[in-house]
Short mmCIF file of C-alpha atoms and ligand atoms in Angstrom, two decimals:
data_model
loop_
_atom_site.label_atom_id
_atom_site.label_comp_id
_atom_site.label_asym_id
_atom_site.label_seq_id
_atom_site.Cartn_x
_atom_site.Cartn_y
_atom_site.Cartn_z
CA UNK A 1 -12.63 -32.35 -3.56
CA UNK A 2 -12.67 -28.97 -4.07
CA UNK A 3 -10.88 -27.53 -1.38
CA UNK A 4 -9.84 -23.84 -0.73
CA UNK A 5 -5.94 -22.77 -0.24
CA UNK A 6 -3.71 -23.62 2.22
CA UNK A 7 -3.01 -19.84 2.31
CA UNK A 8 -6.25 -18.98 2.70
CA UNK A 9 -7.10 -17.15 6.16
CA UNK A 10 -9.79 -18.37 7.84
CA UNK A 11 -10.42 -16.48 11.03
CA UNK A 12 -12.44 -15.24 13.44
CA UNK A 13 -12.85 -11.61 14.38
CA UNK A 14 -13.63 -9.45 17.77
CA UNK A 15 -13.48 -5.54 19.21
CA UNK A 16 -12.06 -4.40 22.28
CA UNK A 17 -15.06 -2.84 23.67
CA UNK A 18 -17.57 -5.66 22.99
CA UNK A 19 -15.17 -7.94 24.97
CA UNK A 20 -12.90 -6.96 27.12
CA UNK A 21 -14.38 -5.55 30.13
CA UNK A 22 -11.71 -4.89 33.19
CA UNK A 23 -12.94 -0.97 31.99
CA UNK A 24 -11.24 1.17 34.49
CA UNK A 25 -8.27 -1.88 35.14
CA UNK A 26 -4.78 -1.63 33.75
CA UNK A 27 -4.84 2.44 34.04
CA UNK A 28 -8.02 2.16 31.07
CA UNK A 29 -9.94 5.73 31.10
CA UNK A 30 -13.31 5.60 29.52
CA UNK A 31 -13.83 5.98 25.82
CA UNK A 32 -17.46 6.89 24.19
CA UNK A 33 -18.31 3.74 24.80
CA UNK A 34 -18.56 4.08 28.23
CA UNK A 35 -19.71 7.51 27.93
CA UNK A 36 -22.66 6.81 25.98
CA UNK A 37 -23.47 3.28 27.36
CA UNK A 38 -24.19 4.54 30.82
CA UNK A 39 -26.86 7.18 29.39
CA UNK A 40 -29.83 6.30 30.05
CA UNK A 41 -31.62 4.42 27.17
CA UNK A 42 -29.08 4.25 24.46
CA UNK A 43 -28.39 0.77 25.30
CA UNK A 44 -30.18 -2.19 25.72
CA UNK A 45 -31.44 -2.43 29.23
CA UNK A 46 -28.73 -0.04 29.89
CA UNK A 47 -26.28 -2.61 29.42
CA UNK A 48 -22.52 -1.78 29.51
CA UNK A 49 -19.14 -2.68 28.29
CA UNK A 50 -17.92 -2.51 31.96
CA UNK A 51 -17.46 -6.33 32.38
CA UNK A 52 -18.53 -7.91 29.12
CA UNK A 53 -16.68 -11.22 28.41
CA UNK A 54 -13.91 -10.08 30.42
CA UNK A 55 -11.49 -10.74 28.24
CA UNK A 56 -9.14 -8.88 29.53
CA UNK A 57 -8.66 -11.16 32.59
CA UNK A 58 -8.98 -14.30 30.22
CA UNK A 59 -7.22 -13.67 27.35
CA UNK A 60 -5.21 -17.13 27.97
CA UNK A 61 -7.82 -19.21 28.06
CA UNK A 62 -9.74 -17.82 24.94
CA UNK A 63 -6.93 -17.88 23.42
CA UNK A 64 -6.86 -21.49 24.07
CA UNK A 65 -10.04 -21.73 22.61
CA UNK A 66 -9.33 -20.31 19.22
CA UNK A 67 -6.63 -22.54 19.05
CA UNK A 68 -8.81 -26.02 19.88
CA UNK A 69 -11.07 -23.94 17.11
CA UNK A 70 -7.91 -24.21 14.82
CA UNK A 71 -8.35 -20.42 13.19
CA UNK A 72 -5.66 -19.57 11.49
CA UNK A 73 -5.69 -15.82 12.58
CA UNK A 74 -7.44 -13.95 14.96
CA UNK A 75 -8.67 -10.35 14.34
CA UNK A 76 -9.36 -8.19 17.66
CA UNK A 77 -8.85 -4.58 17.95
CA UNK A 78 -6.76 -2.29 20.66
CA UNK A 79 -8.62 0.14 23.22
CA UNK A 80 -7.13 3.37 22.45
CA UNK A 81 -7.48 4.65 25.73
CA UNK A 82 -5.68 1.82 27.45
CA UNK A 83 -2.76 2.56 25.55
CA UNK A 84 -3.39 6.81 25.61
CA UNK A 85 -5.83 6.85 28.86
CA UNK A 86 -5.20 10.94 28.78
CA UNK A 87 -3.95 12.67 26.03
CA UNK A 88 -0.25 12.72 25.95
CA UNK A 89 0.36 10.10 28.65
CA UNK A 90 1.39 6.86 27.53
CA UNK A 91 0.20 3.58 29.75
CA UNK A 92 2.96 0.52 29.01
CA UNK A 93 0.04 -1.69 31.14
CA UNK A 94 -2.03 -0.88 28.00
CA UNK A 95 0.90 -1.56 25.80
CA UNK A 96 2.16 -4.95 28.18
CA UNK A 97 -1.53 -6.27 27.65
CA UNK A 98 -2.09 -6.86 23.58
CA UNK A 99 1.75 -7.94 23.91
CA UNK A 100 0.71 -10.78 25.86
CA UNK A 101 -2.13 -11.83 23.89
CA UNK A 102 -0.03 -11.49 20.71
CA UNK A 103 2.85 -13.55 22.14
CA UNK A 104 -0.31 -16.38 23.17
CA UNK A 105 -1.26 -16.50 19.70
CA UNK A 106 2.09 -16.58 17.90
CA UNK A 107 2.60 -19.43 20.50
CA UNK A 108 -0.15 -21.33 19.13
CA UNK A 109 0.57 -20.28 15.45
CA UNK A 110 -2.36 -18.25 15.30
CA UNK A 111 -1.74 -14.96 13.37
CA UNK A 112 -2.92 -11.86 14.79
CA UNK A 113 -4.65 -9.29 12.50
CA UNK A 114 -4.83 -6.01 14.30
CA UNK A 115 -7.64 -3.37 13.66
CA UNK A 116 -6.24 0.15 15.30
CA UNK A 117 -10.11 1.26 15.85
CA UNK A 118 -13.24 -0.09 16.29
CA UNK A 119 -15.23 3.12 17.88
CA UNK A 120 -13.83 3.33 21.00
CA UNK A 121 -12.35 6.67 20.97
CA UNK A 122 -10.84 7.98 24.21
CA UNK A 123 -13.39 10.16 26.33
CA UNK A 124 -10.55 12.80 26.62
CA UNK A 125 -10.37 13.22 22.60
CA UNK A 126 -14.33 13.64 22.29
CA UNK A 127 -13.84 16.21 25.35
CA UNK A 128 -11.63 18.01 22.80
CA UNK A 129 -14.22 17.80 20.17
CA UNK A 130 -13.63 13.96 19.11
CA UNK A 131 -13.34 13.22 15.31
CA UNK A 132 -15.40 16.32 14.10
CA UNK A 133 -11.86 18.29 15.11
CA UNK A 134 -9.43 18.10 12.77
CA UNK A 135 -6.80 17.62 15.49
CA UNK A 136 -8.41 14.24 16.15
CA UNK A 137 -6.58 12.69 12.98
CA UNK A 138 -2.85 13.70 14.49
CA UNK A 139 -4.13 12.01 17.86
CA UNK A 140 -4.48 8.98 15.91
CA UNK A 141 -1.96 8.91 14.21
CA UNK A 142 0.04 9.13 17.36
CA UNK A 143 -0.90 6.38 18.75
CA UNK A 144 -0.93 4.43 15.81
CA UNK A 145 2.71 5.70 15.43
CA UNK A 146 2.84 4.08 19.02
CA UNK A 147 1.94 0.80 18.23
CA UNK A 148 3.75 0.23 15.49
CA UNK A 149 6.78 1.11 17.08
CA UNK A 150 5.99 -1.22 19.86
CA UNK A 151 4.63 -4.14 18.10
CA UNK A 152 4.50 -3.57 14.59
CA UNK A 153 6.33 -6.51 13.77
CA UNK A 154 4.76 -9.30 15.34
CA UNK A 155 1.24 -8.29 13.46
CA UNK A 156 0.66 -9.35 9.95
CA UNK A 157 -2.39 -7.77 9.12
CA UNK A 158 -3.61 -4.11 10.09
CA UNK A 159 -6.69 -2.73 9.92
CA UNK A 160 -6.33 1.24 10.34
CA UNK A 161 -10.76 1.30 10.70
CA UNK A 162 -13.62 -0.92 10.89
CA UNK A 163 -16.50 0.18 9.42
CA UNK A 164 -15.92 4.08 9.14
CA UNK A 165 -19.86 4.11 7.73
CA UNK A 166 -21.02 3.02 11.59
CA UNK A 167 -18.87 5.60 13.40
CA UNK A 168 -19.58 8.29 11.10
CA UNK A 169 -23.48 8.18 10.41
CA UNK A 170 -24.61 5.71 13.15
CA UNK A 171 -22.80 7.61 15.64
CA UNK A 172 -23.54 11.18 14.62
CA UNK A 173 -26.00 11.48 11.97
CA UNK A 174 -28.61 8.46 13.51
CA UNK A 175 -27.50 8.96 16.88
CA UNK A 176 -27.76 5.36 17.75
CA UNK A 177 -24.17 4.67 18.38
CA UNK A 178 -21.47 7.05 20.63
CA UNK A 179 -21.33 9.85 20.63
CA UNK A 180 -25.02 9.80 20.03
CA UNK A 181 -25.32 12.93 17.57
CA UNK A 182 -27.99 13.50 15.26
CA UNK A 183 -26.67 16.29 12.61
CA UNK A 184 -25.44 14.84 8.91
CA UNK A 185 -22.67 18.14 8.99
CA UNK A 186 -20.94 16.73 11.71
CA UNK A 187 -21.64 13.08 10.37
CA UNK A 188 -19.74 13.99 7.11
CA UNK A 189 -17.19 15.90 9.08
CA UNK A 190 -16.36 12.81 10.97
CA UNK A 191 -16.09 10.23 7.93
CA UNK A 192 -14.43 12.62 6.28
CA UNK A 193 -11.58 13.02 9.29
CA UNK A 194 -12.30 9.30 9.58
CA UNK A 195 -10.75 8.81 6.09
CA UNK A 196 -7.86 11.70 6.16
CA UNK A 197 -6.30 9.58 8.97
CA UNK A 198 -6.70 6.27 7.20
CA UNK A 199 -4.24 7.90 4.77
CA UNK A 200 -1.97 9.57 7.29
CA UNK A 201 -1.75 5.82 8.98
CA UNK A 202 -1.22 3.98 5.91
CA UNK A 203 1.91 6.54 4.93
CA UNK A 204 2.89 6.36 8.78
CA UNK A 205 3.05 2.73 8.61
CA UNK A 206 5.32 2.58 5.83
CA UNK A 207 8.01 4.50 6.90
CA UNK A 208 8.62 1.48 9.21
CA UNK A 209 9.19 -1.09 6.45
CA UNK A 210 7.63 -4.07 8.34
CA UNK A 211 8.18 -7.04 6.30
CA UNK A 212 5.68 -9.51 6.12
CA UNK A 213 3.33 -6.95 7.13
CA UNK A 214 0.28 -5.45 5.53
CA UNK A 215 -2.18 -2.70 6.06
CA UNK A 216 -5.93 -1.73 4.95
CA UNK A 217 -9.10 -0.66 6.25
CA UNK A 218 -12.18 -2.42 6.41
CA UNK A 219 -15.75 -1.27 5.33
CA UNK A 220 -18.94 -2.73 5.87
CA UNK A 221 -20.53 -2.49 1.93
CA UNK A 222 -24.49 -3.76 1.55
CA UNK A 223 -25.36 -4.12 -1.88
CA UNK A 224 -28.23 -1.70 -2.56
CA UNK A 225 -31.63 -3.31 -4.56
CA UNK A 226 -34.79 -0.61 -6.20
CA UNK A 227 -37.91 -2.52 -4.52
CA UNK A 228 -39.13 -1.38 -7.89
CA UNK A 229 -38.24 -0.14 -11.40
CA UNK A 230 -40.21 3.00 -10.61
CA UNK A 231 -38.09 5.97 -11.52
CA UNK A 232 -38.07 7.09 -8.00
CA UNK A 233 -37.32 3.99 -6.05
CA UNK A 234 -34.36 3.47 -8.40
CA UNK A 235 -32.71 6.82 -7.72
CA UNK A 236 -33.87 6.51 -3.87
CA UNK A 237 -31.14 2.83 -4.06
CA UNK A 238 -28.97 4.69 -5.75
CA UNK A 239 -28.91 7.47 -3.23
CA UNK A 240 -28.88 5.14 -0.70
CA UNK A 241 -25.84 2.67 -2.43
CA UNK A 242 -24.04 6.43 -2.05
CA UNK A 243 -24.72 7.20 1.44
CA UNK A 244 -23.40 3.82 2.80
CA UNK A 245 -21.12 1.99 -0.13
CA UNK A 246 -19.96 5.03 -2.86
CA UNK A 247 -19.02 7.28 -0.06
CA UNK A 248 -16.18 5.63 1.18
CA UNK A 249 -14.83 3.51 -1.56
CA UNK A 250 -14.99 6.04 -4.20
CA UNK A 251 -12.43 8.57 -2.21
CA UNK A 252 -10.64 5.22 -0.93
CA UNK A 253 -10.17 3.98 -4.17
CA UNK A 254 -10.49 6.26 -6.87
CA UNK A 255 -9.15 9.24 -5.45
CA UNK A 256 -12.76 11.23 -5.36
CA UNK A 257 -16.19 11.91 -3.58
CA UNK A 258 -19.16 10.28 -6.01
CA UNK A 259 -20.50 13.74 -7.43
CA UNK A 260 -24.13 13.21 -7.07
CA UNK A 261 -23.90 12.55 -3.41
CA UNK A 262 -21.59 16.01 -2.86
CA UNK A 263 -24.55 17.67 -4.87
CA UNK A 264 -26.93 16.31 -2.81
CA UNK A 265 -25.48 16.72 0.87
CA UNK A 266 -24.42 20.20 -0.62
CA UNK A 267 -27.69 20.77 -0.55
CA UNK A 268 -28.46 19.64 3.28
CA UNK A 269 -25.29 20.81 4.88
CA UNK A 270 -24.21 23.82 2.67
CA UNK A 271 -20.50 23.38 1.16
CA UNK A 272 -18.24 20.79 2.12
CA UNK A 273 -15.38 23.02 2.99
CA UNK A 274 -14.25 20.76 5.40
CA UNK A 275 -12.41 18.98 2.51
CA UNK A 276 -9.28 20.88 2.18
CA UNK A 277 -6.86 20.36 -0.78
CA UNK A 278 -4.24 17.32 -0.89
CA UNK A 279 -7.00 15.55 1.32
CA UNK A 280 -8.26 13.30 -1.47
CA UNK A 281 -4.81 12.33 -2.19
CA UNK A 282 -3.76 11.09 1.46
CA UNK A 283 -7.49 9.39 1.43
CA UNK A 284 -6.47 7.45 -1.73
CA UNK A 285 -2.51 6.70 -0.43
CA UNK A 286 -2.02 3.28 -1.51
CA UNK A 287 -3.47 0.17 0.82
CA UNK A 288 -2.38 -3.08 0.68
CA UNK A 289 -6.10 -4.70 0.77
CA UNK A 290 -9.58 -4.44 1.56
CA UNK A 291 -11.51 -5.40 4.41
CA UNK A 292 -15.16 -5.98 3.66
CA UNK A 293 -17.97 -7.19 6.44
CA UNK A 294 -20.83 -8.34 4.80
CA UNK A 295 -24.39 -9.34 6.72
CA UNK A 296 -27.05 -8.31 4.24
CA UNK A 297 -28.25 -6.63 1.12
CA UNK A 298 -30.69 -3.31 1.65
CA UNK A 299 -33.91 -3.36 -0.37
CA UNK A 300 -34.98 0.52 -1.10
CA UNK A 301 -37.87 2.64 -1.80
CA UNK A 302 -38.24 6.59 -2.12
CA UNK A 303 -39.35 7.95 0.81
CA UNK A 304 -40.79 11.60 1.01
CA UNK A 305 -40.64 12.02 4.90
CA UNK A 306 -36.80 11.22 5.08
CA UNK A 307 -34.20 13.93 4.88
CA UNK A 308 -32.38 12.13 1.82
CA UNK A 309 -35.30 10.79 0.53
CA UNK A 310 -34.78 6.78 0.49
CA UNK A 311 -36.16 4.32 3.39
CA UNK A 312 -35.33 0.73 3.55
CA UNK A 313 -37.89 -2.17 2.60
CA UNK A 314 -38.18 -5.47 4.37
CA UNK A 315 -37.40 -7.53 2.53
CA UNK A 316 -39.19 -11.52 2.13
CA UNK A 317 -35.68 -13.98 2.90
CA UNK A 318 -35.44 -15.62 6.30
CA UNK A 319 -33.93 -13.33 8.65
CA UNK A 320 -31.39 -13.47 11.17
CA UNK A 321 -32.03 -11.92 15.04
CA UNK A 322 -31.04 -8.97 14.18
CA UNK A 323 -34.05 -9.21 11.43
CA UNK A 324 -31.10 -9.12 9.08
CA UNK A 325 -31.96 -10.99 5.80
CA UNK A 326 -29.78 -13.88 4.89
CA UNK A 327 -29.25 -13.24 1.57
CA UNK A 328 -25.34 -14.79 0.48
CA UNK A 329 -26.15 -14.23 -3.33
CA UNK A 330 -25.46 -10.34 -2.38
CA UNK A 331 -22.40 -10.66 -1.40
CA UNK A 332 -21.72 -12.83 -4.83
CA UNK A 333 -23.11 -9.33 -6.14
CA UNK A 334 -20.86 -6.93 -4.02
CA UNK A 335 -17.84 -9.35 -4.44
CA UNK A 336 -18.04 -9.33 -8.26
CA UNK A 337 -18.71 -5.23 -8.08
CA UNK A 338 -15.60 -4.69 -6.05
CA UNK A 339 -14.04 -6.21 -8.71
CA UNK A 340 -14.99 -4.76 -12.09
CA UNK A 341 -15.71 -1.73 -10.37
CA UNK A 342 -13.04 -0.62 -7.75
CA UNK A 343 -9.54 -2.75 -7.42
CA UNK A 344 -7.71 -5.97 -8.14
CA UNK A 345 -6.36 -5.39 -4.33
CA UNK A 346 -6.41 -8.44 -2.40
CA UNK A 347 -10.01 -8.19 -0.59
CA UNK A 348 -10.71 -9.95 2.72
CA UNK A 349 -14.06 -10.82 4.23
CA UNK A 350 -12.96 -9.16 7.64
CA UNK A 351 -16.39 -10.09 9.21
CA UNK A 352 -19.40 -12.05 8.07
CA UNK A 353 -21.83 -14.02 10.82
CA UNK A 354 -25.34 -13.97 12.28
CA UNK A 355 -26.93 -13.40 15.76
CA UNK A 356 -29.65 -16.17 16.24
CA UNK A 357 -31.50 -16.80 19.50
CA UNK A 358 -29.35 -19.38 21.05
CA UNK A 359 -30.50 -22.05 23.54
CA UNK A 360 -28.15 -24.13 26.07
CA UNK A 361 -29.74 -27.56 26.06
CA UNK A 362 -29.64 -29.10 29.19
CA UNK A 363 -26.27 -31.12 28.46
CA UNK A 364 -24.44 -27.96 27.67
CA UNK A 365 -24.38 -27.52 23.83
CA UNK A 366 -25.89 -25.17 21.60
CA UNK A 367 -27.12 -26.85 18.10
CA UNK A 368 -27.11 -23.07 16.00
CA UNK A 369 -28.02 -25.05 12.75
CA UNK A 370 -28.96 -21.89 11.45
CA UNK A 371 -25.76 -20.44 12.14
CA UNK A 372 -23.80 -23.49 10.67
CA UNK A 373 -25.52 -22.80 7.40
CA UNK A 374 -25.62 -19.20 7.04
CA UNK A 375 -21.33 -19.83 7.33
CA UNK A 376 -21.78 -22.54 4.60
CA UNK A 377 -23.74 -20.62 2.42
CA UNK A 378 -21.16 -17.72 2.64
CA UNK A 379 -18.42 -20.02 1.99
CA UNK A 380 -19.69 -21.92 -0.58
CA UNK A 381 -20.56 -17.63 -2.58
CA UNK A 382 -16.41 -17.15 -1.77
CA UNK A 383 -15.43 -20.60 -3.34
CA UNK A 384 -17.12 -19.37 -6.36
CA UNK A 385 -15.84 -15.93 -6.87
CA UNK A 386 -12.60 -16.93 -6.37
CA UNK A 387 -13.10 -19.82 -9.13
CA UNK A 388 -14.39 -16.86 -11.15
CA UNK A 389 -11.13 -14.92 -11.06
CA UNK A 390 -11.76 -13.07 -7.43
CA UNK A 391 -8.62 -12.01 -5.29
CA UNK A 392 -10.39 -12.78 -2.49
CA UNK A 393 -7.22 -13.82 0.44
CA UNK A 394 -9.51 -14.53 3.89
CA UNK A 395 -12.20 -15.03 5.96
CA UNK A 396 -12.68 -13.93 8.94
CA UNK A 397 -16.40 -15.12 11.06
CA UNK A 398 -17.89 -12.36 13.40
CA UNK A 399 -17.80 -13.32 16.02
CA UNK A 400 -15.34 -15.95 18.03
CA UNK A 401 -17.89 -15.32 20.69
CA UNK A 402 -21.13 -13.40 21.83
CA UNK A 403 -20.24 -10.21 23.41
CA UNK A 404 -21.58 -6.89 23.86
CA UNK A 405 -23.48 -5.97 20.56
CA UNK A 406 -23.89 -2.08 20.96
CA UNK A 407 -27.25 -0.63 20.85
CA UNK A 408 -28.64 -3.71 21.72
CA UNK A 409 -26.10 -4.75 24.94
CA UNK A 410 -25.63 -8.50 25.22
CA UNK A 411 -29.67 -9.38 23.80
CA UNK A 412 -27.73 -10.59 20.40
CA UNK A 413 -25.46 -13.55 20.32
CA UNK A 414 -23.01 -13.75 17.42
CA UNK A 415 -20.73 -16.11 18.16
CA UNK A 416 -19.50 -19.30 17.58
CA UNK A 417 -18.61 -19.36 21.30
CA UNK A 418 -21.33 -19.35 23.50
CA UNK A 419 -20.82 -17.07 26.61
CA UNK A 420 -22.78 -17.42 30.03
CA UNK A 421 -22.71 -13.53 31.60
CA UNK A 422 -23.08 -15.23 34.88
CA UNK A 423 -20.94 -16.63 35.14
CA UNK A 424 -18.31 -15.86 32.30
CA UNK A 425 -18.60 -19.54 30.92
CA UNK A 426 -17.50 -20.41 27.18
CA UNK A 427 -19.39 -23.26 25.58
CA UNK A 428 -18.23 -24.07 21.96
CA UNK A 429 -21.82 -23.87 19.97
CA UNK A 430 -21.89 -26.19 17.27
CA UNK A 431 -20.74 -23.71 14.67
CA UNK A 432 -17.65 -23.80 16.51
CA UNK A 433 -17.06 -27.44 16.25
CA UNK A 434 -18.65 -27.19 12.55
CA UNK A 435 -15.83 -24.71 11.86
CA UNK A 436 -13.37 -26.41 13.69
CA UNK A 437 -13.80 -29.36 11.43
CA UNK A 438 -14.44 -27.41 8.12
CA UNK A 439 -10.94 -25.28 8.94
CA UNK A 440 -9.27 -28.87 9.02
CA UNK A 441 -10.11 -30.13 5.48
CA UNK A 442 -10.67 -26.26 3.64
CA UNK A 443 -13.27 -27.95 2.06
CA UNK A 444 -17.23 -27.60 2.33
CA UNK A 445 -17.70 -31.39 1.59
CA UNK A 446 -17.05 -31.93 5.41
CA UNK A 447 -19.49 -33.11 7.79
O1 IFM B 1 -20.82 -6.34 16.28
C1 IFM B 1 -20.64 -5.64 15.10
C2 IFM B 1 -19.20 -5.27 14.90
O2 IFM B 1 -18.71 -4.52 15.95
C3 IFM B 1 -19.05 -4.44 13.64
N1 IFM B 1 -19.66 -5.09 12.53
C4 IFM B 1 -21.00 -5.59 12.67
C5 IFM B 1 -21.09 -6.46 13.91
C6 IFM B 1 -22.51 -7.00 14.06
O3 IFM B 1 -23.43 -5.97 14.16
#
């Protein structure tokens, strides 16, 4: 049979503001989140992270859950401003919270993986100009500092950012996400301040020689297709592979910006002088892995009306809710490009999943078939790069249930637990159980 590793992680991953709720409980103060979710039309039916799956009053009974699941680690992230709710005042509730649900899943011999930020920066940083101030990086890295020192040795696995791409561009070039800015300067400024404090954290980290304990960041890469070999589509992918994949792994992991793009947003945003010397250094400070979260591939065209000149394609595989093509084969291509191209680091899938439109039948199950076999087919692309050679350590499936999903509020389920906003029920879908099973043997010759 062929079976995968007994030290293989397979996981499930969440974010503090998609599930938490108890928003202004435990001494919280808003973040962005809150900020921008209760403006008018940025969210879904002006849906909020106020109450979500309330987590935060449940957190022993989900965690109960994961463990019927069987996951072998858990990844969630920490609020930032339940731990700093004002700027240099420290909450122990905040602290006394995550403790808890750490000690839960040690209990149960679930390993927690801990990502330090997932986009919910405290309201009182953006008040003093939020990541686009340079400041913003030595906030971080204080509380980061503060974590460690408090539980830095119960985590295994830390995450310093998820997806810097989303908080950077979505947040304040597309103006989709908080803070809900539309200028590329400040976009770059943020990615770039984004990055800078990866590097301080990483160096931070080590001074406290955790044993048994590893650090990383985690980036969500899309491999980028021409929609045809016309000159100008293929330079419109490869502008667009540079805006959302080159721009942070090249400084990440090579030490250095990708030259074309600088040219090119040189040319949009005047110089980049926000870069100041030694930066590219701390960027590239040694990690001990990579987090990737894969969903789909982008399919590109050159497109005259948009400011960098590329627009995205759809593209003709079955698609997920989130009109998301399934398309597993990419990440066979992104895997094997990480590879040849970038680092021999251990890499982790740190989220990988699909919204579908759920139904509760009218015993109280969810059949997501779809679900089950977009996991499979994922699986089944990891088995084989790893056959191939790939360091490739974990897996971790976004999401252990449906929670708030941003711009869209709670219209797109994700997870493999199915969550009634009524009346905060869980109901294990049958991905859960599918998983459950699969996590049992390692192998995708299970039932
Ligand atoms: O829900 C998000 C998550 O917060 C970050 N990665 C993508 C997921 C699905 O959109």
């Amino acid at each position: 049979m062929n079976k995968f590793k007994d030290d293989f992680i397979f996981g499930t991953a969440t974010a503090s503001y998609q599930i938490e709720g108890g928003a202004s409980d435990g001494g919280r103060m808003p973040s962005i989140w809150d900020t921008f979710s209760k403006k008018e039309e940025n969210v879904f039916m002006g849906h909020t992270g106020d109450i979500a799956c309330d987590h935060y009053h449940r957190s022993k009974e989900d965690v109960k859950i994961l463990d019927e699941i069987g996951v072998d680690s858990y990844r969630f992230s920490i609020s930032w401003s339940r731990i700093f709710p004002y700027k240099d005042k420290f909450n122990p509730e905040g602290i006394k919270f995550y403790k808890n649900l750490i000690k839960e899943l040690k209990d149960k011999k679930i390993t927690p993986a801990v990502t330090l930020y997932h986009w919910d920066l405290p309201q009182w940083a953006q008040d003093l100009g939020g990541w686009e101030n340079r400041e913003c990086i030595y906030w971080f890295k204080d509380y980061c500092t503060k974590v460690f020192k408090e539980f830095g040795q119960d985590v295994s696995m830390w995450i310093t950012h998820n997806e810097p791409f989303c908080a950077s561009i979505l947040g304040n070039y597309l103006g989709i996400h908080a803070p809900g800015n539309k200028d590329l300067k400040k976009a770059l400024i943020v990615a770039h301040h984004l990055l800078v404090s990866h590097g301080i954290v990483v160096r931070e980290f080590r001074k406290f020689k955790l044993e048994n304990s590893s650090i990383g960041i985690t980036l969500n890469l899309s491999p980028t297709y021409a929609v045809s070999n016309k000159q100008e589509d293929v330079m419109a992918a490869k502008i667009s592979d540079g805006y959302t994949n080159r721009w942070f792994l090249d400084p990440l992991l090579k030490g250095h910006y990708p030259k074309d793009m600088v040219d090119l947003y040189e040319k949009e945003v005047g110089v980049l002088d926000f870069i100041v010397d030694g930066d590219l250094n701390i960027i590239a400070t040694d990690m001990d892995f990579l987090g990737i979260n894969y969903y789909t591939r982008s399919i590109v065209q050159y497109d005259e009306h948009s400011q960098l000149k590329f627009g995205g394609v759809d593209g003709e595989k079955e698609k997920t809710a989130m009109g998301w093509e399934n398309s597993p084969e990419s990440m066979r291509d992104l895997l094997t490009r990480i590879k040849e191209e970038y680092t021999k680091l251990p890499l982790y899938i740190t989220e990988n999943g699909a919204a579908y439109d759920d139904v509760v039948t009218e015993d109280n199950k969810v059949h997501d078939i779809d679900r089950i076999n977009f996991i499979k087919a994922h699986i089944q692309v990891m088995q084989e790069f790893i056959k191939e050679g790939g360091n490739l350590k974990g897996y971790y499936l976004w999401s252990f249930m449906d929670n708030f999903e941003w711009a869209y509020g709670y219209s797109k389920r994700f997870g493999m637990v199915y969550v009634n906003y009524n009346t905060q029920e869980r109901i294990m879908k049958d991905s859960a159980i599918w998983y459950k099973n699969f996590i049992k043997v390692r192998s995708l010759e299970v039932d």
